[in-house]
Short mmCIF file of C-alpha atoms and ligand atoms in Angstrom, two decimals:
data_model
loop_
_atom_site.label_atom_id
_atom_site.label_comp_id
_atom_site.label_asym_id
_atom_site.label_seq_id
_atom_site.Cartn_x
_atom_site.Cartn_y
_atom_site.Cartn_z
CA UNK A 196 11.39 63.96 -27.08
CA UNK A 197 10.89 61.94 -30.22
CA UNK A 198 8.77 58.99 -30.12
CA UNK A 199 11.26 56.57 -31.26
CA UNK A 200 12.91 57.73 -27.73
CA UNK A 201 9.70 56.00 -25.73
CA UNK A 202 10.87 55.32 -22.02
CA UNK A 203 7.92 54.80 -20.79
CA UNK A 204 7.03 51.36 -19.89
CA UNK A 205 3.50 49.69 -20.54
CA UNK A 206 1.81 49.71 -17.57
CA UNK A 207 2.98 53.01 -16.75
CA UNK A 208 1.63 54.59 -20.21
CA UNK A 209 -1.77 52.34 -18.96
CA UNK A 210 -1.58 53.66 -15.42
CA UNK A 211 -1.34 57.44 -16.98
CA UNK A 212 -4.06 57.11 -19.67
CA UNK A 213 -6.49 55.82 -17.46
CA UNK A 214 -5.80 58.49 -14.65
CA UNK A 215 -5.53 61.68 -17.41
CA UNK A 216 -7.96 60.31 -19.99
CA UNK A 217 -11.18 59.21 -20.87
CA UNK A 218 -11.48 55.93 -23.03
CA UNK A 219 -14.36 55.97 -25.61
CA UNK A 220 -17.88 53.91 -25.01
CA UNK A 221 -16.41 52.64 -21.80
CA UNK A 222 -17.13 52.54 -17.66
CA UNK A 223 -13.90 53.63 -17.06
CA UNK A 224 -12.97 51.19 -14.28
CA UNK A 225 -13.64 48.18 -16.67
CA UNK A 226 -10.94 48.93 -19.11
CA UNK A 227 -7.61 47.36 -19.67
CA UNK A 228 -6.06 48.78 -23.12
CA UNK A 229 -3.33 47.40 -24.39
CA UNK A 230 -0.24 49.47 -24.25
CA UNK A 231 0.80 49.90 -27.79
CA UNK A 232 4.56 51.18 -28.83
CA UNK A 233 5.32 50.56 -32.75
CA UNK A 234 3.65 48.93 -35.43
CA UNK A 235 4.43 47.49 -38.95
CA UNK A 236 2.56 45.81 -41.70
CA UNK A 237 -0.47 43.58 -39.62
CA UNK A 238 1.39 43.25 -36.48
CA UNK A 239 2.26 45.55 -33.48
CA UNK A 240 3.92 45.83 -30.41
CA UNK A 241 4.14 46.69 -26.67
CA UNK A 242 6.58 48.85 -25.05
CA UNK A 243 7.67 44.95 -23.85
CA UNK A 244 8.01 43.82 -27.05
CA UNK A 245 5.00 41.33 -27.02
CA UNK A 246 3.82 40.82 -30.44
CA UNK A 247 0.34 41.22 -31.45
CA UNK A 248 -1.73 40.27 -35.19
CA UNK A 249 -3.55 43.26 -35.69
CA UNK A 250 -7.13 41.23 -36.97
CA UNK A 251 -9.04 44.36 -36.93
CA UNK A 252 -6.94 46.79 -38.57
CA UNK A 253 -6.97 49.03 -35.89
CA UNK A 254 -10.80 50.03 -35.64
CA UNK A 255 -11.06 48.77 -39.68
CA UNK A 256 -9.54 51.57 -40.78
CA UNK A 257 -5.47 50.77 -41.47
CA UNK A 258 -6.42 49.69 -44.69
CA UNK A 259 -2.92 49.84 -46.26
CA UNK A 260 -1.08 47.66 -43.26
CA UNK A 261 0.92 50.06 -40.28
CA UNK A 262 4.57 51.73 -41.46
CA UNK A 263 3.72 52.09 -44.76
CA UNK A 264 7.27 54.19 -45.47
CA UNK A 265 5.73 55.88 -48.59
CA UNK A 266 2.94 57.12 -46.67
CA UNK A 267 5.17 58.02 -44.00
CA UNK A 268 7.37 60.52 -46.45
CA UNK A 269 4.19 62.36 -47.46
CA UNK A 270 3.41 62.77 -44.25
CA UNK A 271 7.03 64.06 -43.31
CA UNK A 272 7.74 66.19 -46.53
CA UNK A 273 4.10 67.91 -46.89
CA UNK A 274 4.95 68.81 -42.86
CA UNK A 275 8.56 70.24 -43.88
CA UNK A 276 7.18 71.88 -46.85
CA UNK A 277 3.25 73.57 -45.44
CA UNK A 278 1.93 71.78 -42.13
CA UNK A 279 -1.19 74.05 -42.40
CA UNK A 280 -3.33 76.62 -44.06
CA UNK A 281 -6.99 78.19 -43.51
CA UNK A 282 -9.57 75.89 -44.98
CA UNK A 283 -10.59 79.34 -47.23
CA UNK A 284 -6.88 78.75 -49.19
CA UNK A 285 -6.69 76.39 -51.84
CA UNK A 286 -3.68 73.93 -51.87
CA UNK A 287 -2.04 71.57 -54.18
CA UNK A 288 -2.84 68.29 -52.09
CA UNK A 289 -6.38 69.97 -51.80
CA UNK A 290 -6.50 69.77 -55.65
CA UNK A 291 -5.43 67.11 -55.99
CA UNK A 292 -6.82 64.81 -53.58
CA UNK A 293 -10.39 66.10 -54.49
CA UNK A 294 -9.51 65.34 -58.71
CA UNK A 295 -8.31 61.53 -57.83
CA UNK A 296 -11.47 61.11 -55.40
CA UNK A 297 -13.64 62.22 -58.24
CA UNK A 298 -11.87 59.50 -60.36
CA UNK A 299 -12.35 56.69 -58.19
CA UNK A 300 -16.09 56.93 -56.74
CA UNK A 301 -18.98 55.91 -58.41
CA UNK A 302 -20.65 57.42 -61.02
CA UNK A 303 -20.55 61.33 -61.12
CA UNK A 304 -19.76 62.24 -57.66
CA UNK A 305 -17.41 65.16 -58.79
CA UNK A 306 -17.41 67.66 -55.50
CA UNK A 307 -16.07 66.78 -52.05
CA UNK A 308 -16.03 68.62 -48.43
CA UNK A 309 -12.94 67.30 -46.15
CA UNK A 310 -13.25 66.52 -42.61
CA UNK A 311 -11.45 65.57 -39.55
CA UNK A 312 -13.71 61.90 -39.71
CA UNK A 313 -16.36 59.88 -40.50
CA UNK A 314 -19.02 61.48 -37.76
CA UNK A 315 -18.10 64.87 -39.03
CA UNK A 316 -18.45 63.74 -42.62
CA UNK A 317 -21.90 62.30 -41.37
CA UNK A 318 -22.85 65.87 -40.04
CA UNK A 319 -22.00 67.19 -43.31
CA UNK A 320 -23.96 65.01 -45.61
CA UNK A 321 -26.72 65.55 -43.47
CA UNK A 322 -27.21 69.19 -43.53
CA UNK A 323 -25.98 69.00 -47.78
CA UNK A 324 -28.92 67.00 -48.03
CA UNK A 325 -31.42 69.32 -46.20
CA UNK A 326 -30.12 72.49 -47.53
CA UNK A 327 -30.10 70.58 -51.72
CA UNK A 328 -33.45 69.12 -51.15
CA UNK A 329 -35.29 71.90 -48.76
CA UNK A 330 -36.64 68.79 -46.77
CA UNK A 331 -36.10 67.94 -43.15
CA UNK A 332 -36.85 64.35 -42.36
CA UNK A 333 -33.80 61.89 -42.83
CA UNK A 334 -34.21 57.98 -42.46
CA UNK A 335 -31.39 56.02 -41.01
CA UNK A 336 -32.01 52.26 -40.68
CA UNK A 337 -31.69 50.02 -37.17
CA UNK A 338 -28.48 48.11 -36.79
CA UNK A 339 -26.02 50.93 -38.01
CA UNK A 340 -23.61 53.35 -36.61
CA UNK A 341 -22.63 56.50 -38.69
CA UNK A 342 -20.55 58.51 -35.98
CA UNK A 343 -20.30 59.54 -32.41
CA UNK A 344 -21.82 63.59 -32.88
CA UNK A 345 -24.99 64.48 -32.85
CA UNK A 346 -26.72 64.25 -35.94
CA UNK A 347 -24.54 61.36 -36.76
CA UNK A 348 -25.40 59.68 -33.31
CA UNK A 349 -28.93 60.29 -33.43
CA UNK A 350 -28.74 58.44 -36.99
CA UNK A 351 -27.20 55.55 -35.70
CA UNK A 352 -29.25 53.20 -35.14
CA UNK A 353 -27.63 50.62 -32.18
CA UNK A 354 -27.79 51.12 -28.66
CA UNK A 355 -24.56 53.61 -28.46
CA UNK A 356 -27.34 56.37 -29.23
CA UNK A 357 -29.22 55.47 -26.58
CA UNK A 358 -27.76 57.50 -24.16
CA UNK A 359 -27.98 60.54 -26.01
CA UNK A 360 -31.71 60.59 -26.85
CA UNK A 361 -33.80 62.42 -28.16
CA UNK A 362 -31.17 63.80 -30.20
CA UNK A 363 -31.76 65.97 -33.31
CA UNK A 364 -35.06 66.13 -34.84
CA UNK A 365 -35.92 64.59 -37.66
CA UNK A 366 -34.79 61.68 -37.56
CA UNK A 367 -36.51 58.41 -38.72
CA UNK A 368 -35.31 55.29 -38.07
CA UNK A 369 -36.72 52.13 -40.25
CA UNK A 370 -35.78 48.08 -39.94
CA UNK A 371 -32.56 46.78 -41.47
CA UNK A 372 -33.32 44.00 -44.04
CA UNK A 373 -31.27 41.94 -41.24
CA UNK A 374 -33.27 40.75 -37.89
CA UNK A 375 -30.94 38.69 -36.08
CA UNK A 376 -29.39 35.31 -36.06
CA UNK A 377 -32.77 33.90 -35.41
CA UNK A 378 -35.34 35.46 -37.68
CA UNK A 379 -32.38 35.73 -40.69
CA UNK A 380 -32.60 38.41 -43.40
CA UNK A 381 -35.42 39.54 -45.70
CA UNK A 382 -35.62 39.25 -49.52
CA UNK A 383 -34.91 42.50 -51.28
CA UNK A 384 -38.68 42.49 -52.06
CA UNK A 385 -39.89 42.13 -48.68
CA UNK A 386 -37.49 44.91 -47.06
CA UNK A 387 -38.23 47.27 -50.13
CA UNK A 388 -42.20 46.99 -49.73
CA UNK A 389 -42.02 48.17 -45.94
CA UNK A 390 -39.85 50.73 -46.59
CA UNK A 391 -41.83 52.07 -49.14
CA UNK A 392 -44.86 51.87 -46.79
CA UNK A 393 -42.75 54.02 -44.46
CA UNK A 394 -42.09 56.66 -47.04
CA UNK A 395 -45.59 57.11 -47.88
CA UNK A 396 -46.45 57.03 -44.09
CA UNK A 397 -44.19 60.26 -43.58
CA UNK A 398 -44.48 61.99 -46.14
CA UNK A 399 -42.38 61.42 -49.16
CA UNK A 400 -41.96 65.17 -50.01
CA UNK A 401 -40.79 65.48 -46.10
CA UNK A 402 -37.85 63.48 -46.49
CA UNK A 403 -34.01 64.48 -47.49
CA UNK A 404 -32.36 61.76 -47.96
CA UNK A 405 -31.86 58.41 -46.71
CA UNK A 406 -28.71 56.97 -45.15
CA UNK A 407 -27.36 53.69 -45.14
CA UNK A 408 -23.75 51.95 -44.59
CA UNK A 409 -23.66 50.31 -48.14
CA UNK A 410 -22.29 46.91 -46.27
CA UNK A 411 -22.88 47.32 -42.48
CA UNK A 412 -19.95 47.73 -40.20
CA UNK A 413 -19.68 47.05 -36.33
CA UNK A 414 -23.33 46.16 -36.80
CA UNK A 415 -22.61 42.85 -38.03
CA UNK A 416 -21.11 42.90 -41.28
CA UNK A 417 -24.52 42.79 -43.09
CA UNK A 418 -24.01 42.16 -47.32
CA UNK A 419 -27.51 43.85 -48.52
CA UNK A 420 -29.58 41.00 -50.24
CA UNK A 421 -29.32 40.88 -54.09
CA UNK A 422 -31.63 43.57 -55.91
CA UNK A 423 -31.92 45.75 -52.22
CA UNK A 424 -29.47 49.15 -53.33
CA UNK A 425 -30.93 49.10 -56.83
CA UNK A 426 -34.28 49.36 -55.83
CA UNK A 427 -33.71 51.66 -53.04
CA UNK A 428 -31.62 53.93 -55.72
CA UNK A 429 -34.75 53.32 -57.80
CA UNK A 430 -37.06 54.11 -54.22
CA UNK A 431 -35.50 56.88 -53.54
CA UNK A 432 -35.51 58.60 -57.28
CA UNK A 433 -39.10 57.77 -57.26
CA UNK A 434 -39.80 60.87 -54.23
CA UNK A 435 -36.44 62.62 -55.00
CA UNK A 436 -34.90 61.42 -51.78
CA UNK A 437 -30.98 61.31 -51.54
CA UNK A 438 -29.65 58.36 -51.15
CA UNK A 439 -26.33 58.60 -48.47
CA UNK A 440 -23.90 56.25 -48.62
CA UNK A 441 -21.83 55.70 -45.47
CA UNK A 442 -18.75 54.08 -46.86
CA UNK A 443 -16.64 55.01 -43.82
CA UNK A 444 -15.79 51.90 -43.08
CA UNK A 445 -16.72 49.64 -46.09
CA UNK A 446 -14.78 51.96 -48.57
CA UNK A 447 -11.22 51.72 -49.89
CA UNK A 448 -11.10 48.13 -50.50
CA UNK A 449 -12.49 46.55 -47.78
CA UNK A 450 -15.07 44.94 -49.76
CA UNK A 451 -12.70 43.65 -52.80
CA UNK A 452 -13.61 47.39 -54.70
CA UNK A 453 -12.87 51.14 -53.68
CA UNK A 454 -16.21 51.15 -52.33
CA UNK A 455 -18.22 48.56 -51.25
CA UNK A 456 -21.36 50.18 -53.67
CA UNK A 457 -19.54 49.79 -56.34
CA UNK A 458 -20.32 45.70 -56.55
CA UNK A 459 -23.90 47.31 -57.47
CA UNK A 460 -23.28 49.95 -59.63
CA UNK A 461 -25.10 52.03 -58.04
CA UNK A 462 -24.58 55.44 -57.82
CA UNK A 463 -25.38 57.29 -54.39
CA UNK A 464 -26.20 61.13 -54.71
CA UNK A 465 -23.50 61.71 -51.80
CA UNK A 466 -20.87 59.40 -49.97
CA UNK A 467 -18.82 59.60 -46.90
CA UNK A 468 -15.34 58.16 -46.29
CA UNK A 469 -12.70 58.57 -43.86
CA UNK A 470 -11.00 55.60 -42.01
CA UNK A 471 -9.02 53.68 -45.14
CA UNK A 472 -8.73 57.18 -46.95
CA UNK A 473 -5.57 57.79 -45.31
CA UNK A 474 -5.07 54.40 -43.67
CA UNK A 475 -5.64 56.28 -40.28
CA UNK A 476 -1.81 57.80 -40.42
CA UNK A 477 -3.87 61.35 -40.43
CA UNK A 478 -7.22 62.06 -39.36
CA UNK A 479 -8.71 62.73 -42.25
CA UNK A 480 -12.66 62.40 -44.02
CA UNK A 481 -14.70 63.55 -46.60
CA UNK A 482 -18.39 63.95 -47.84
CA UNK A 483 -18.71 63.49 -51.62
CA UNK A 484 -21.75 64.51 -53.89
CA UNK A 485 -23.13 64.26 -57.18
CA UNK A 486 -22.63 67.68 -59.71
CA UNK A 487 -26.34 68.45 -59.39
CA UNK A 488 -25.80 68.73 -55.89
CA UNK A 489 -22.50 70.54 -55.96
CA UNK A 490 -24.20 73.23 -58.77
CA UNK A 491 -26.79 74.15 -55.72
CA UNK A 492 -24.29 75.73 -53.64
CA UNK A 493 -23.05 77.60 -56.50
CA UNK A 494 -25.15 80.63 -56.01
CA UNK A 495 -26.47 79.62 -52.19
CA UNK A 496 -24.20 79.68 -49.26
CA UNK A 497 -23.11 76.62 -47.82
CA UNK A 498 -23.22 76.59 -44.26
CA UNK A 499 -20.67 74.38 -43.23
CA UNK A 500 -17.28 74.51 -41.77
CA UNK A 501 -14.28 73.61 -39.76
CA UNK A 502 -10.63 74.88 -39.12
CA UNK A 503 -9.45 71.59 -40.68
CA UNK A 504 -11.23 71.01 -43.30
CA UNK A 505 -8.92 69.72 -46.38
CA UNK A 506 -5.94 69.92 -43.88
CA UNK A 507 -2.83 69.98 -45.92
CA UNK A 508 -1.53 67.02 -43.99
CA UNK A 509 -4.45 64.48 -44.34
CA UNK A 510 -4.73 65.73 -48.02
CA UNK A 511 -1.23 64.58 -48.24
CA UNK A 512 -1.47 61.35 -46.34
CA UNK A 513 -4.42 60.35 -48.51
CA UNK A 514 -2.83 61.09 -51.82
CA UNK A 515 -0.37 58.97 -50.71
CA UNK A 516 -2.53 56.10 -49.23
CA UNK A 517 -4.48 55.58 -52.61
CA UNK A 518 -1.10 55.33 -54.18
CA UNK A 519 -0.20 52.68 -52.77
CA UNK A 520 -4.10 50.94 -52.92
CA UNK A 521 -2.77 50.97 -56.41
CA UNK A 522 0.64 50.09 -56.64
CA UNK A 523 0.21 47.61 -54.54
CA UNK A 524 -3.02 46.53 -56.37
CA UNK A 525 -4.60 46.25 -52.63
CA UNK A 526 -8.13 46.29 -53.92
CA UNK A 527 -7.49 43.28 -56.10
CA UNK A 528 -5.77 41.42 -53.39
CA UNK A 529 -8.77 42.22 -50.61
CA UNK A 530 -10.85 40.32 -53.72
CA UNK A 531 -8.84 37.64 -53.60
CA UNK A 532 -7.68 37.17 -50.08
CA UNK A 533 -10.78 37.36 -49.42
CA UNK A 534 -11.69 34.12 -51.14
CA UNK A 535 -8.77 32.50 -48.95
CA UNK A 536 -10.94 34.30 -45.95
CA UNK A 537 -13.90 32.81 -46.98
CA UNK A 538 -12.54 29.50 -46.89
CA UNK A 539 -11.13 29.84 -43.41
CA UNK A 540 -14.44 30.83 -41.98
CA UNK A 541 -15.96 27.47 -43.87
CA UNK A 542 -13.31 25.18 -42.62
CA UNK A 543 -14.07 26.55 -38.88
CA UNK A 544 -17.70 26.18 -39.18
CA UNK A 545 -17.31 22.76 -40.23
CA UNK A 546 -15.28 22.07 -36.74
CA UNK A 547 -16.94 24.05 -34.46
CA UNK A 548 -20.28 23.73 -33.36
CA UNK A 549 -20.39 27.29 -31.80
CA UNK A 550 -19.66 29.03 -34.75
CA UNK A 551 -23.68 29.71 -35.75
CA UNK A 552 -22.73 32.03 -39.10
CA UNK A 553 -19.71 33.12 -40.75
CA UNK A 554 -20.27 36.47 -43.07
CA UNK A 555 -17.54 38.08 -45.33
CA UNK A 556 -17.55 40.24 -47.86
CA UNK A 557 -13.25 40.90 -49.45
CA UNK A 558 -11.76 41.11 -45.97
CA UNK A 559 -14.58 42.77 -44.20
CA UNK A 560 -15.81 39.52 -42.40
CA UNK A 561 -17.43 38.57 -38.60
CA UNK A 562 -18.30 35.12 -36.80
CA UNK A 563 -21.13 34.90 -34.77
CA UNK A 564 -21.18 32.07 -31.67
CA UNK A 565 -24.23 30.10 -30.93
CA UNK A 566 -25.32 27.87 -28.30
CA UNK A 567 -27.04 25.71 -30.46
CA UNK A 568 -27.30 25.73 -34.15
CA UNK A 569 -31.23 24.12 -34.29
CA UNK A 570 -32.25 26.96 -32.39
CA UNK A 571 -29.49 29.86 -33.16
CA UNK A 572 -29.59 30.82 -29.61
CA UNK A 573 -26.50 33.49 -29.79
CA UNK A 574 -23.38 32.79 -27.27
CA UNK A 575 -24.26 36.02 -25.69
CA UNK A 576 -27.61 38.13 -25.71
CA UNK A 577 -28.16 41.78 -27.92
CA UNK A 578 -25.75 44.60 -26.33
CA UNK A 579 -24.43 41.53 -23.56
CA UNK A 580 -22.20 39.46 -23.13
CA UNK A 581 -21.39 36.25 -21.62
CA UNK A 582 -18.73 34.27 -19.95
CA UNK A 583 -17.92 32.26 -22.77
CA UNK A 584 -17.55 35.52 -24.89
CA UNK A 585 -15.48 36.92 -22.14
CA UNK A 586 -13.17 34.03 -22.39
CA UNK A 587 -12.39 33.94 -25.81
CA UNK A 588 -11.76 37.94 -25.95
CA UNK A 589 -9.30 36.93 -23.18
CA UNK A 590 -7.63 33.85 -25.02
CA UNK A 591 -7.34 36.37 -28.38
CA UNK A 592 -5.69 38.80 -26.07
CA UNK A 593 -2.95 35.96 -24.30
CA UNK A 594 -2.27 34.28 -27.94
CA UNK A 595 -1.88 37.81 -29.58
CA UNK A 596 -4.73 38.18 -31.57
CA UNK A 597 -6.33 41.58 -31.46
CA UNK A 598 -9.66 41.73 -33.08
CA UNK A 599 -13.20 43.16 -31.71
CA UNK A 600 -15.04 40.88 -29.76
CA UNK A 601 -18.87 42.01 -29.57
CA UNK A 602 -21.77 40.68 -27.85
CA UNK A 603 -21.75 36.64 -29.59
CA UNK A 604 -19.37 37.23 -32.32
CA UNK A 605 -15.96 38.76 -33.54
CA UNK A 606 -14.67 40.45 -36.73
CA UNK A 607 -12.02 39.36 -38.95
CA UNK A 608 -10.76 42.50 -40.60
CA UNK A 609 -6.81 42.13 -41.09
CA UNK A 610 -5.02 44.74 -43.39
CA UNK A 611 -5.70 44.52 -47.05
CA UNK A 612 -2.01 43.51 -47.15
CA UNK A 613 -2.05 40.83 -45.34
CA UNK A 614 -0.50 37.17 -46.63
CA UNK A 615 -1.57 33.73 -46.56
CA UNK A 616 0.81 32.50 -44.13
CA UNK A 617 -0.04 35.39 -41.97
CA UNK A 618 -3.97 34.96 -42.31
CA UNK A 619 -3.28 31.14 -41.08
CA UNK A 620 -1.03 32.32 -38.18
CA UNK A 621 -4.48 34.25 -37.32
CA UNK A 622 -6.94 31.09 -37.88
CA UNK A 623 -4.87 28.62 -36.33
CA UNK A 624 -5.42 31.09 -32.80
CA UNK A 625 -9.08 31.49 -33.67
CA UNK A 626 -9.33 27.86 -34.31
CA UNK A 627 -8.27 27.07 -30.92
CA UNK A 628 -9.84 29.43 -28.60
CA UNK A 629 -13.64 28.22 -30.05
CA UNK A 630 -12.91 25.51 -28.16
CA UNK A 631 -13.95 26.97 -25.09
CA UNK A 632 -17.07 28.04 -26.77
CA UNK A 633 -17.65 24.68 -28.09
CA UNK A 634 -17.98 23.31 -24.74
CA UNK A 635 -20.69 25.59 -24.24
CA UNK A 636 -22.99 24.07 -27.11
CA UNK A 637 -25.92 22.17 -25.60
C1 PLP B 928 -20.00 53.29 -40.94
C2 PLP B 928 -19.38 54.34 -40.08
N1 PLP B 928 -19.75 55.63 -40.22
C3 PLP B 928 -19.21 56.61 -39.49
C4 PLP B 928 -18.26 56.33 -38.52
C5 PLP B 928 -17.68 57.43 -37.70
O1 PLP B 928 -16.36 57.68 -38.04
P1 PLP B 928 -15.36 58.42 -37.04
O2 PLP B 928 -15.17 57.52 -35.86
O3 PLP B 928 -14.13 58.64 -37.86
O4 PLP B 928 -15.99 59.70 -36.64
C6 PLP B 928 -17.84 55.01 -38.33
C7 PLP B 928 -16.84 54.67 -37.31
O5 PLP B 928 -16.62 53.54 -36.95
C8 PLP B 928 -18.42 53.98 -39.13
O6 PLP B 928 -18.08 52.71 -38.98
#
């Protein structure tokens, strides 16, 4: 049955999920998902037809908008034409893809190694780094997330790891230059001296690499403070430690720029993407390194590998995706929607006394709720949540606004496509429903 032939109704396609599968990060019995049918541009729908604004591009990774037709025809003509081959064959959107990712990240990353996603690309950069440098120890920082497997999940550094601990050995996890609504961020200076403390205290010649997210993700949305990546970059050359850049969800113009490194110029010695490489439409991710790095495996084996790595179809989608980043000149346009973003966030934090900070960065933005602004007491407590915060998920969810809602704040990550008039259509919701978290400002 083709899926345009759906006759299933929502709660049925609910009703069956739930019973047959298991939904991610979740006590089962506390989930509702929405039932979702079609999608196009920033909006999509029920089986019902209810209409929903897609705020969070999916899980920020539908960078391009849904139904993007062009992508859609690469998909459908690289299936008619080779739907697979053995990850030890070489294929044109293999070439390809890996000659227009050299041209578009920073610096001389030149060689990449294709994965099903971002946690698999994690894995990858991981053990590239180990087996380049001959070192073991990798440092991760606090208040990240760099995949659900298990070296990426022992790297991640919020409480989804938690559950899997101890995890894979090794692993070293130091303070993000951000502490919280109440203690604020450190100067570049301040968070560079500890970590260097924390180098020296392990062992500089014992550590790989180091891994960050270049502007951090579900964690909060963190911009690094001015003068932070160039002097880890500068850190990290110092000891020759690698410097990882998790760009899986910050990259492909979330930021305003392909990646979200590149408003530093600085040049990590390997990246990782997946999510807005292919806009989602194919699972598809990749680890990227620097020549240096790529010339090690040249005569040493590299121990790495998957049945579909630089599948033809993800290949294909993401060829196509970055075409139309560019014809569509979607990197620009995050830049400059953005601004318009920017503004939106002001205007509500100039009306709402529960909205404690607003932080954006192109259209990779969250608001965090606060009882009280004197004290920045957060609408919700670390890993919690709250009734208030309950509330407003449910008010996004009745007015048809879909965005994350975690612990005291929510992200506002629409696709890069996305119009004024539809970015107000979004506010004016948002605008209303802090006004049952207003009431809860002493
Ligand atoms: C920064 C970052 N790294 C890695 C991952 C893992 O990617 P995936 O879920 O595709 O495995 C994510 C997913 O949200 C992410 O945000």
């Amino acid at each position: 049955m083709a899926v345009a032939e759906q006759t299933m109704s929502g709660p049925e396609i609910v009703a069956l999920s739930k019973q047959h599968s298991l939904f991610e990060w979740s006590a089962q019995g506390a989930i509702d998902p929405i039932p979702v049918s079609r999608a196009k541009g920033i909006y999509f729908w029920t089986p019902e037809g209810r209409r929903f604004i897609d705020f969070n591009s999916q899980l920020m990774c539908v960078n391009i908008g849904h139904g993007d037709p062009r992508v859609i025809k690469a998909i459908q003509d690289q299936a008619a034409t080779l739907a697979y081959a053995n990850p030890f064959m070489a294929t044109e959107p293999r070439a390809r893809l890996g000659k227009k990712l050299a041209e578009i990240t920073p610096g001389d990353i030149d060689v990449f190694f294709f994965t099903n996603g971002g946690a698999e690309a994690t894995e990858n950069a991981i053990r590239i780094a180990r087996l380049a440098t001959g070192r073991h120890k990798i440092l991760a920082r606090y208040r990240s997330y760099h995949g659900g497997t298990g070296a990426a999940l022992t790297a991640t550094g919020d409480p989804r790891r938690w559950a899997m601990e101890p995890g894979m050995p090794g692993i070293i996890h130091v303070p993000h230059p951000h502490h919280g609504l109440k203690r604020g961020t450190d100067s570049a200076a301040v968070a560079l001296e500890q970590l260097e403390e924390i180098v020296m205290l392990e062992g500089p010649h014992t550590i790989a690499a180091f891994i960050i997210e270049t502007v951090t993700g579900t964690n909060g949305i963190h911009v690094p403070p001015d003068g932070y990546l160039e002097g880890l970059r500068a850190l990290c050359d110092t000891h020759g430690i690698l410097l990882i850049a998790d760009e899986v969800m910050a990259g492909f113009g979330r930021t305003g720029e392909w990646f979200a490194i590149d408003h530093w110029k600085v040049t990590p010695d390997i990246i990782t993407m997946a999510k807005g490489l292919t806009s989602a439409y194919v699972a598809l991710g990749a680890v990227g390194i620097r020549r240096p790095i790529a010339d090690h495996f040249k005569d040493k084996v590299f121990y790495g590998g998957l049945t579909y790595n630089s599948h033809p179809l993800g290949c294909a989608a993401a060829l196509a995706t970055i075409a139309v980043y560019e014809e569509d000149q979607l990197i620009e346009r995050a830049k400059t929607m953005g601004v318009v973003m920017k503004q939106m966030h002001a205007d509500l934090q100039a009306r709402h006394p529960s909205v404690g900070e607003c932080r954006s960065i192109g259209l990779f933005g969250m608001i965090e709720l606060v009882r009280d602004r004197q004290t920045m007491e957060p609408m919700a407590p670390f890993n919690g949540t709250s009734p208030e915060m309950q509330a407003l998920g449910k008010f996004f969810r009745e007015a048809g606004l879909y965005t994350f809602v975690r612990w005291n704040g929510f992200f506002t990550n629409p696709p890069l496509c996305i119009t004024e008039t539809e970015m107000a259509e979004a506010f004016a919701i948002i605008d209303q429903g802090l006004e049952i978290t207003d009431k809860a400002v002493t």
